[in-house]
Short mmCIF file of C-alpha atoms and ligand atoms in Angstrom, two decimals:
data_model
loop_
_atom_site.label_atom_id
_atom_site.label_comp_id
_atom_site.label_asym_id
_atom_site.label_seq_id
_atom_site.Cartn_x
_atom_site.Cartn_y
_atom_site.Cartn_z
CA MET A 240 0.00 0.00 0.00
CA ASN A 241 2.53 2.63 -0.96
CA HIS A 242 0.45 4.60 -3.43
CA VAL A 243 -2.01 7.47 -2.94
CA ARG A 244 -5.05 7.73 -5.22
CA ILE A 245 -7.97 10.06 -5.78
CA ILE A 246 -10.93 7.69 -5.29
CA GLY A 247 -13.82 10.14 -5.66
CA THR A 248 -14.60 13.69 -6.74
CA GLY A 249 -17.42 16.16 -6.10
CA SER A 250 -18.26 19.80 -6.72
CA LYS A 251 -20.81 22.50 -6.05
CA ALA A 252 -21.52 25.67 -7.98
CA PRO A 253 -24.18 28.15 -6.81
CA ASP A 254 -27.23 28.49 -9.07
CA LYS A 255 -27.07 32.29 -9.37
CA VAL A 256 -25.33 33.40 -12.59
CA LEU A 257 -23.52 36.71 -13.10
CA SER A 258 -23.01 37.11 -16.85
CA ASN A 259 -20.74 39.46 -18.75
CA HIS A 260 -23.87 41.33 -19.81
CA ASP A 261 -24.83 41.76 -16.13
CA LEU A 262 -21.34 43.21 -15.48
CA GLU A 263 -21.79 45.66 -18.36
CA LYS A 264 -24.48 47.30 -16.18
CA MET A 265 -22.13 47.49 -13.16
CA VAL A 266 -18.76 48.66 -14.55
CA GLU A 267 -17.43 50.09 -17.81
CA THR A 268 -16.75 46.86 -19.69
CA SER A 269 -18.20 44.73 -22.46
CA ASP A 270 -18.94 41.08 -23.14
CA GLU A 271 -16.59 41.34 -26.16
CA TRP A 272 -13.67 42.66 -24.05
CA ILE A 273 -14.08 40.07 -21.28
CA THR A 274 -14.52 37.19 -23.74
CA ALA A 275 -11.54 38.17 -25.89
CA ARG A 276 -9.16 38.92 -22.98
CA THR A 277 -10.16 36.09 -20.62
CA GLY A 278 -12.49 33.50 -22.22
CA ILE A 279 -14.99 34.03 -19.38
CA LYS A 280 -18.72 34.39 -20.25
CA GLU A 281 -20.28 34.05 -16.80
CA ARG A 282 -19.53 33.16 -13.18
CA ARG A 283 -21.58 31.88 -10.24
CA ILE A 284 -22.40 33.90 -7.12
CA ALA A 285 -23.33 32.41 -3.75
CA GLU A 286 -26.69 33.47 -2.30
CA ASP A 287 -26.64 35.68 0.80
CA GLY A 288 -25.93 33.58 3.87
CA ILE A 289 -24.12 30.83 1.94
CA ALA A 290 -20.45 30.64 2.91
CA SER A 291 -17.43 28.62 1.81
CA SER A 292 -18.10 25.79 4.29
CA ASP A 293 -21.62 25.32 2.87
CA MET A 294 -20.42 24.85 -0.70
CA GLY A 295 -17.43 22.82 0.52
CA TYR A 296 -19.79 20.55 2.44
CA ASP A 297 -21.99 19.95 -0.62
CA ALA A 298 -18.95 19.15 -2.77
CA SER A 299 -17.57 16.86 -0.04
CA LEU A 300 -20.81 14.86 0.21
CA LYS A 301 -20.62 14.13 -3.52
CA ALA A 302 -16.93 13.13 -3.34
CA LEU A 303 -17.64 10.83 -0.38
CA GLU A 304 -20.58 9.26 -2.21
CA ALA A 305 -18.59 8.80 -5.43
CA SER A 306 -15.78 7.09 -3.52
CA GLY A 307 -18.07 4.97 -1.31
CA THR A 308 -16.51 6.51 1.80
CA ASP A 309 -18.36 6.99 5.09
CA PRO A 310 -17.43 10.28 6.84
CA SER A 311 -16.32 8.23 9.87
CA GLU A 312 -13.51 6.74 7.73
CA LEU A 313 -11.86 10.14 7.22
CA ASP A 314 -8.65 10.81 9.14
CA VAL A 315 -8.08 14.39 7.97
CA ILE A 316 -9.98 17.21 6.23
CA ILE A 317 -7.82 19.84 4.52
CA VAL A 318 -9.47 22.91 3.02
CA GLY A 319 -7.72 25.21 0.56
CA THR A 320 -9.39 28.63 0.71
CA VAL A 321 -8.72 32.36 0.83
CA THR A 322 -12.34 33.03 1.82
CA PRO A 323 -12.89 31.02 5.02
CA ASP A 324 -16.24 31.52 6.79
CA TYR A 325 -14.34 32.96 9.76
CA MET A 326 -10.75 33.73 10.75
CA MET A 327 -11.46 31.19 13.50
CA PRO A 328 -12.61 28.39 13.54
CA SER A 329 -11.20 26.88 10.37
CA THR A 330 -13.47 25.91 7.50
CA GLY A 331 -11.98 22.41 7.94
CA CYS A 332 -13.55 22.19 11.41
CA LEU A 333 -16.89 23.50 10.12
CA ILE A 334 -16.97 20.90 7.34
CA GLN A 335 -15.90 18.20 9.83
CA SER A 336 -18.89 19.12 12.00
CA LYS A 337 -21.39 19.25 9.11
CA LEU A 338 -20.18 15.83 7.87
CA LYS A 339 -20.12 14.39 11.41
CA ALA A 340 -16.64 13.10 10.53
CA LYS A 341 -15.87 12.44 14.17
CA ASN A 342 -12.55 10.65 13.58
CA ALA A 343 -11.02 13.42 11.45
CA TYR A 344 -9.01 16.48 12.35
CA GLY A 345 -9.35 19.44 10.03
CA PHE A 346 -7.58 22.62 9.07
CA ASP A 347 -7.37 25.32 6.38
CA LEU A 348 -4.50 25.97 4.07
CA ALA A 349 -3.99 29.43 2.56
CA ALA A 350 -1.97 29.42 -0.65
CA GLY A 351 -4.10 31.72 -2.81
CA CYS A 352 -5.40 30.09 -5.96
CA SER A 353 -2.87 27.26 -5.42
CA GLY A 354 -4.65 26.21 -2.21
CA PHE A 355 -6.12 22.98 -3.58
CA LEU A 356 -2.86 21.66 -4.99
CA TYR A 357 -1.00 22.62 -1.82
CA ALA A 358 -3.68 20.76 0.20
CA LEU A 359 -3.44 17.74 -2.12
CA HIS A 360 0.33 17.71 -1.64
CA VAL A 361 -0.01 17.78 2.16
CA GLY A 362 -2.63 15.01 2.08
CA TYR A 363 -0.40 12.93 -0.17
CA GLY A 364 2.50 13.38 2.25
CA LEU A 365 0.40 12.45 5.30
CA ILE A 366 -0.75 9.21 3.67
CA LYS A 367 2.75 8.41 2.36
CA ALA A 368 4.11 8.93 5.89
CA GLY A 369 1.59 6.40 7.20
CA THR A 370 -0.19 8.86 9.49
CA ALA A 371 -3.52 8.75 7.61
CA LYS A 372 -5.41 6.39 5.29
CA LYS A 373 -8.26 8.54 3.94
CA ILE A 374 -8.21 12.30 3.55
CA LEU A 375 -10.81 14.73 2.25
CA VAL A 376 -9.20 17.56 0.28
CA VAL A 377 -11.49 20.52 -0.46
CA GLY A 378 -11.09 23.77 -2.40
CA THR A 379 -13.91 26.23 -1.71
CA GLU A 380 -14.25 29.95 -2.32
CA THR A 381 -16.81 32.72 -1.94
CA LEU A 382 -14.75 35.27 -3.85
CA SER A 383 -17.80 37.48 -4.51
CA ARG A 384 -17.46 38.59 -0.86
CA ILE A 385 -13.95 40.00 -1.44
CA MET A 386 -14.64 41.56 -4.87
CA ASP A 387 -14.88 45.25 -5.50
CA TYR A 388 -17.71 45.41 -8.02
CA GLU A 389 -16.53 48.90 -8.99
CA ASP A 390 -13.07 47.60 -10.04
CA ARG A 391 -13.40 46.27 -13.59
CA SER A 392 -9.87 44.85 -13.58
CA THR A 393 -10.75 42.23 -10.94
CA CYS A 394 -14.53 41.77 -10.65
CA ILE A 395 -14.89 40.39 -14.18
CA LEU A 396 -12.57 37.47 -13.41
CA PHE A 397 -13.74 35.82 -10.22
CA GLY A 398 -16.64 33.61 -9.10
CA ASP A 399 -17.80 31.27 -6.32
CA GLY A 400 -17.77 27.47 -6.07
CA ALA A 401 -16.26 24.39 -4.46
CA GLY A 402 -14.67 21.06 -5.34
CA ALA A 403 -13.50 18.10 -3.28
CA VAL A 404 -11.66 14.80 -3.63
CA VAL A 405 -11.18 11.80 -1.38
CA LEU A 406 -7.56 10.67 -1.23
CA SER A 407 -6.82 7.11 -0.14
CA GLU A 408 -3.89 4.81 0.36
CA SER A 409 -3.88 2.33 -2.50
CA GLU A 410 -2.14 -0.61 -4.11
CA GLU A 411 -2.65 1.01 -7.52
CA PRO A 412 -0.61 4.05 -8.64
CA GLY A 413 -2.31 7.45 -8.23
CA ILE A 414 -0.31 10.62 -7.58
CA MET A 415 2.85 10.28 -9.67
CA SER A 416 4.53 13.60 -8.88
CA SER A 417 3.70 16.76 -6.96
CA CYS A 418 5.82 19.90 -7.22
CA LEU A 419 5.15 23.09 -5.26
CA ASN A 420 6.89 26.45 -5.44
CA ALA A 421 6.61 29.86 -3.79
CA ASP A 422 8.19 33.30 -4.07
CA GLY A 423 7.02 35.89 -1.55
CA ASP A 424 8.96 38.78 -3.08
CA ASP A 425 6.09 39.94 -5.32
CA TRP A 426 3.26 39.47 -2.80
CA GLU A 427 1.88 42.99 -3.36
CA LEU A 428 0.94 42.20 -6.96
CA LEU A 429 -2.00 40.12 -5.70
CA TYR A 430 -3.33 40.50 -2.16
CA ILE A 431 -6.10 41.45 0.23
CA PRO A 432 -4.79 44.28 2.42
CA GLY A 433 -7.39 44.35 5.21
CA GLY A 434 -8.93 42.04 7.76
CA GLY A 435 -5.67 40.52 9.03
CA SER A 436 -3.28 41.63 11.77
CA LYS A 437 -1.61 44.29 9.61
CA ILE A 438 -4.76 46.28 8.80
CA PRO A 439 -7.48 44.95 11.13
CA ALA A 440 -11.11 45.49 10.14
CA SER A 441 -12.22 48.98 11.13
CA LYS A 442 -14.63 51.61 9.88
CA GLU A 443 -11.70 53.26 8.10
CA SER A 444 -10.38 50.05 6.49
CA ILE A 445 -13.85 49.24 5.17
CA GLU A 446 -14.21 52.76 3.73
CA ASN A 447 -10.80 52.25 2.07
CA LYS A 448 -12.05 48.95 0.59
CA ASP A 449 -9.07 47.20 2.20
CA HIS A 450 -10.94 43.90 2.46
CA TYR A 451 -11.21 43.58 -1.34
CA MET A 452 -8.73 41.73 -3.55
CA LYS A 453 -6.15 43.96 -5.27
CA MET A 454 -4.32 42.76 -8.35
CA ASN A 455 -1.86 44.00 -10.94
CA GLY A 456 -3.31 41.86 -13.72
CA ARG A 457 -0.64 42.48 -16.33
CA ASP A 458 2.26 41.44 -14.08
CA VAL A 459 0.33 38.52 -12.60
CA PHE A 460 -0.43 37.29 -16.11
CA ARG A 461 3.22 37.36 -17.16
CA ILE A 462 4.51 35.61 -14.02
CA ALA A 463 1.66 33.06 -14.02
CA VAL A 464 2.43 31.89 -17.56
CA LYS A 465 6.17 31.51 -16.87
CA SER A 466 5.62 29.75 -13.53
CA MET A 467 2.92 27.33 -14.66
CA GLU A 468 4.92 26.37 -17.74
CA ALA A 469 7.99 25.62 -15.59
CA ALA A 470 5.97 23.69 -12.98
CA THR A 471 4.30 21.49 -15.59
CA MET A 472 7.64 20.55 -17.14
CA GLN A 473 9.06 19.75 -13.68
CA ALA A 474 6.05 17.58 -12.71
CA VAL A 475 6.16 15.71 -16.02
CA GLU A 476 9.86 14.98 -15.57
CA GLU A 477 9.49 13.89 -11.94
CA ALA A 478 6.61 11.58 -12.90
CA GLY A 479 8.89 9.90 -15.45
CA ILE A 480 6.50 10.52 -18.35
CA LYS A 481 6.57 12.54 -21.57
CA PRO A 482 4.18 15.48 -22.18
CA GLU A 483 2.39 13.45 -24.87
CA ASP A 484 1.46 10.83 -22.21
CA ILE A 485 -0.89 13.34 -20.59
CA ASP A 486 -4.49 12.45 -21.37
CA LEU A 487 -5.97 15.62 -19.91
CA LEU A 488 -4.44 18.90 -18.77
CA ILE A 489 -6.53 20.58 -16.03
CA PRO A 490 -4.97 23.95 -15.20
CA HIS A 491 -6.16 26.53 -12.71
CA GLN A 492 -8.95 28.27 -14.63
CA ALA A 493 -7.54 31.81 -14.52
CA ASN A 494 -7.59 33.14 -18.06
CA PHE A 495 -7.95 31.18 -21.30
CA ARG A 496 -4.80 32.79 -22.69
CA ILE A 497 -2.83 31.39 -19.71
CA LEU A 498 -4.36 27.93 -20.23
CA GLU A 499 -3.48 28.02 -23.92
CA ALA A 500 0.13 29.06 -23.20
CA VAL A 501 0.59 26.04 -20.90
CA ARG A 502 -1.02 23.68 -23.43
CA LYS A 503 1.24 24.95 -26.20
CA ARG A 504 4.36 24.66 -24.00
CA LEU A 505 3.48 20.96 -23.52
CA ASN A 506 2.75 20.65 -27.24
CA LEU A 507 -0.63 19.04 -26.51
CA PRO A 508 -3.55 19.10 -28.95
CA GLU A 509 -6.52 21.34 -28.08
CA ASP A 510 -8.74 18.43 -27.06
CA ARG A 511 -6.38 17.51 -24.20
CA LEU A 512 -7.03 20.81 -22.40
CA PHE A 513 -9.99 20.91 -20.03
CA SER A 514 -11.62 24.26 -19.43
CA ASN A 515 -14.89 25.31 -17.81
CA LEU A 516 -13.65 28.86 -17.35
CA ASP A 517 -16.41 30.23 -19.61
CA LYS A 518 -19.07 29.12 -17.08
CA TYR A 519 -17.37 29.74 -13.72
CA GLY A 520 -14.54 32.25 -14.19
CA ASN A 521 -11.65 32.02 -11.74
CA THR A 522 -12.77 30.29 -8.53
CA SER A 523 -9.29 30.31 -6.95
CA ALA A 524 -8.70 27.20 -4.79
CA ALA A 525 -11.97 25.67 -6.04
CA SER A 526 -10.95 25.91 -9.67
CA VAL A 527 -9.02 22.64 -10.21
CA PRO A 528 -11.31 20.33 -8.18
CA LEU A 529 -14.42 21.89 -9.78
CA ALA A 530 -12.94 21.28 -13.23
CA LEU A 531 -11.75 17.78 -12.27
CA ASP A 532 -15.20 16.76 -11.05
CA GLU A 533 -16.81 18.05 -14.23
CA ALA A 534 -14.22 16.18 -16.32
CA VAL A 535 -14.86 12.94 -14.40
CA ARG A 536 -18.66 13.18 -14.43
CA SER A 537 -18.80 14.07 -18.13
CA GLY A 538 -16.52 11.13 -19.04
CA ARG A 539 -13.67 13.38 -20.27
CA ALA A 540 -11.42 11.93 -17.53
CA LYS A 541 -11.60 8.16 -17.05
CA LYS A 542 -10.03 5.64 -14.70
CA GLY A 543 -6.47 4.98 -15.78
CA ASP A 544 -6.04 8.37 -17.49
CA ILE A 545 -2.98 10.47 -16.71
CA LEU A 546 -4.00 13.98 -15.64
CA LEU A 547 -1.85 17.05 -15.11
CA PHE A 548 -3.01 19.78 -12.72
CA THR A 549 -1.18 23.10 -12.59
CA VAL A 550 -1.89 26.18 -10.50
CA PHE A 551 -0.74 29.71 -9.76
CA GLY A 552 -1.88 32.13 -7.08
CA GLY A 553 -1.23 34.89 -4.60
CA GLY A 554 1.94 34.61 -2.59
CA PHE A 555 3.14 33.94 -5.21
CA THR A 556 2.53 30.21 -5.08
CA TRP A 557 2.47 27.73 -7.93
CA GLY A 558 2.86 24.06 -8.70
CA ALA A 559 1.85 21.02 -10.72
CA THR A 560 0.73 17.47 -10.00
CA VAL A 561 0.63 14.41 -12.25
CA VAL A 562 -2.07 11.90 -11.30
CA ARG A 563 -3.16 8.55 -12.69
CA LEU A 564 -6.92 8.49 -12.13
N1 LIG B 8 -13.21 46.00 -19.47
C1 LIG B 8 -12.72 46.84 -20.42
N2 LIG B 8 -11.47 47.32 -20.39
C2 LIG B 8 -10.69 46.95 -19.36
C3 LIG B 8 -11.15 46.09 -18.36
C4 LIG B 8 -12.46 45.62 -18.44
N3 LIG B 8 -12.99 44.77 -17.53
N4 LIG B 8 -10.13 45.88 -17.48
C5 LIG B 8 -9.09 46.59 -17.92
N5 LIG B 8 -9.43 47.25 -19.06
C6 LIG B 8 -8.59 48.13 -19.87
C7 LIG B 8 -7.43 48.69 -19.12
O1 LIG B 8 -7.81 49.86 -18.41
C8 LIG B 8 -6.47 48.99 -20.23
O2 LIG B 8 -6.82 50.19 -20.85
P1 LIG B 8 -5.66 51.23 -21.31
O3 LIG B 8 -4.86 50.47 -22.34
O4 LIG B 8 -6.44 52.38 -21.85
O5 LIG B 8 -4.88 51.53 -20.06
C9 LIG B 8 -6.72 47.88 -21.24
O6 LIG B 8 -8.03 47.36 -20.94
C10 LIG B 8 -5.71 46.78 -21.20
O7 LIG B 8 -5.51 46.42 -19.82
P2 LIG B 8 -4.56 45.27 -19.41
O8 LIG B 8 -4.56 45.15 -17.92
O9 LIG B 8 -3.24 45.37 -20.10
O10 LIG B 8 -5.35 44.03 -20.05
P3 LIG B 8 -4.89 42.54 -20.15
O11 LIG B 8 -4.92 42.10 -21.54
O12 LIG B 8 -3.64 42.30 -19.34
O13 LIG B 8 -6.09 41.83 -19.42
C11 LIG B 8 -6.54 40.80 -17.31
C12 LIG B 8 -6.38 42.12 -18.06
C13 LIG B 8 -7.71 40.08 -17.93
C14 LIG B 8 -6.83 41.12 -15.85
C15 LIG B 8 -5.24 40.01 -17.49
O14 LIG B 8 -4.14 40.79 -17.16
C16 LIG B 8 -5.22 38.77 -16.64
O15 LIG B 8 -6.00 37.85 -16.84
N6 LIG B 8 -4.26 38.71 -15.74
C17 LIG B 8 -4.06 37.55 -14.91
C18 LIG B 8 -5.04 37.64 -13.83
C19 LIG B 8 -5.12 36.35 -13.17
O16 LIG B 8 -5.23 35.31 -13.79
N7 LIG B 8 -5.10 36.46 -11.88
C20 LIG B 8 -5.31 35.36 -11.11
C21 LIG B 8 -4.11 34.46 -11.07
S1 LIG B 8 -3.85 34.07 -9.48
C22 LIG B 8 -5.35 33.85 -8.96
O17 LIG B 8 -6.09 33.11 -9.61
C23 LIG B 8 -5.81 34.69 -7.78
#
């Protein structure tokens, strides 16, 4: 039992749709501009009162059902998110409670949009080390709550949603390589200034819109392409495969031009790239597991396929994982 496999996937997207045409009424933009520059047509927005743990719970139930796992079998719950319900307790504890997963400990992992792959890496390591047998890994985000809907350079990109996988020890190969990277030098290019210990929530910080995401899109774009390309090549090499062995590339759904750059770097045909960016936009840590679940449930990703995930996010953080499904 020295392998670690994904044995089930699940996802949840809110019903409420915010289309490019809706955004045209909110900021100075156009469906044509957003479509051409990003590939996004619409994104989902959580209803009032619905938080990251609620969507994460729904996605987790589906992943548990798909894998035939009872919540009591879980040893750990790891949640990648930049939009936890609260600063304390962790979303991991809230999901543990909702699932009644009484034998699991839970925690959150903040790595920006790379949160899911970071969480997958930690879960993989815990199982490899023999300290856990079954782990629920969740990516869930309510980014609409940290969006400035007067800032057209960010609000057109992001949406809400959740995805989850059950990781298990296995006799069959699963995760073949997992490479993570970080560089904190450029943290100010993508961050949320307020609400932490540096600029605590106050009347003034709220008036300054400090609790909204700030991003220098042009620089982030350039660094994201370079980093994701490098990470994918590293993960392919460490997995001992060739790029052409990849059956499906599932990148962080940030911008279609970034996805295309990674696909071209790997020299993969168009039909080996999975994208649902047009429907959901960028859902940060939820992006890869939401796309993975859709790929699995639609039959695009099948048992035995080799998948490549690659991510990039605030920090900066980035990485790539090769998985045999
Ligand atoms: N509608 C219309 N015009 C706009 C909009 C908009 N929504 N936003 C910006 N513009 C304008 C700009 O003001 C600028 O006008 P100017 O030339 O008169 O100054 C022009 O369009 C071009 O702006 P750029 O910022 O250069 O546009 P770019 O082609 O870089 O696209 C975008 C902007 C879409 C944000 C792009 O930079 C991007 O996708 N960056 C990466 C963002 C990303 O993926 N972040 C997340 C990664 S990490 C994570 O997921 C958190």
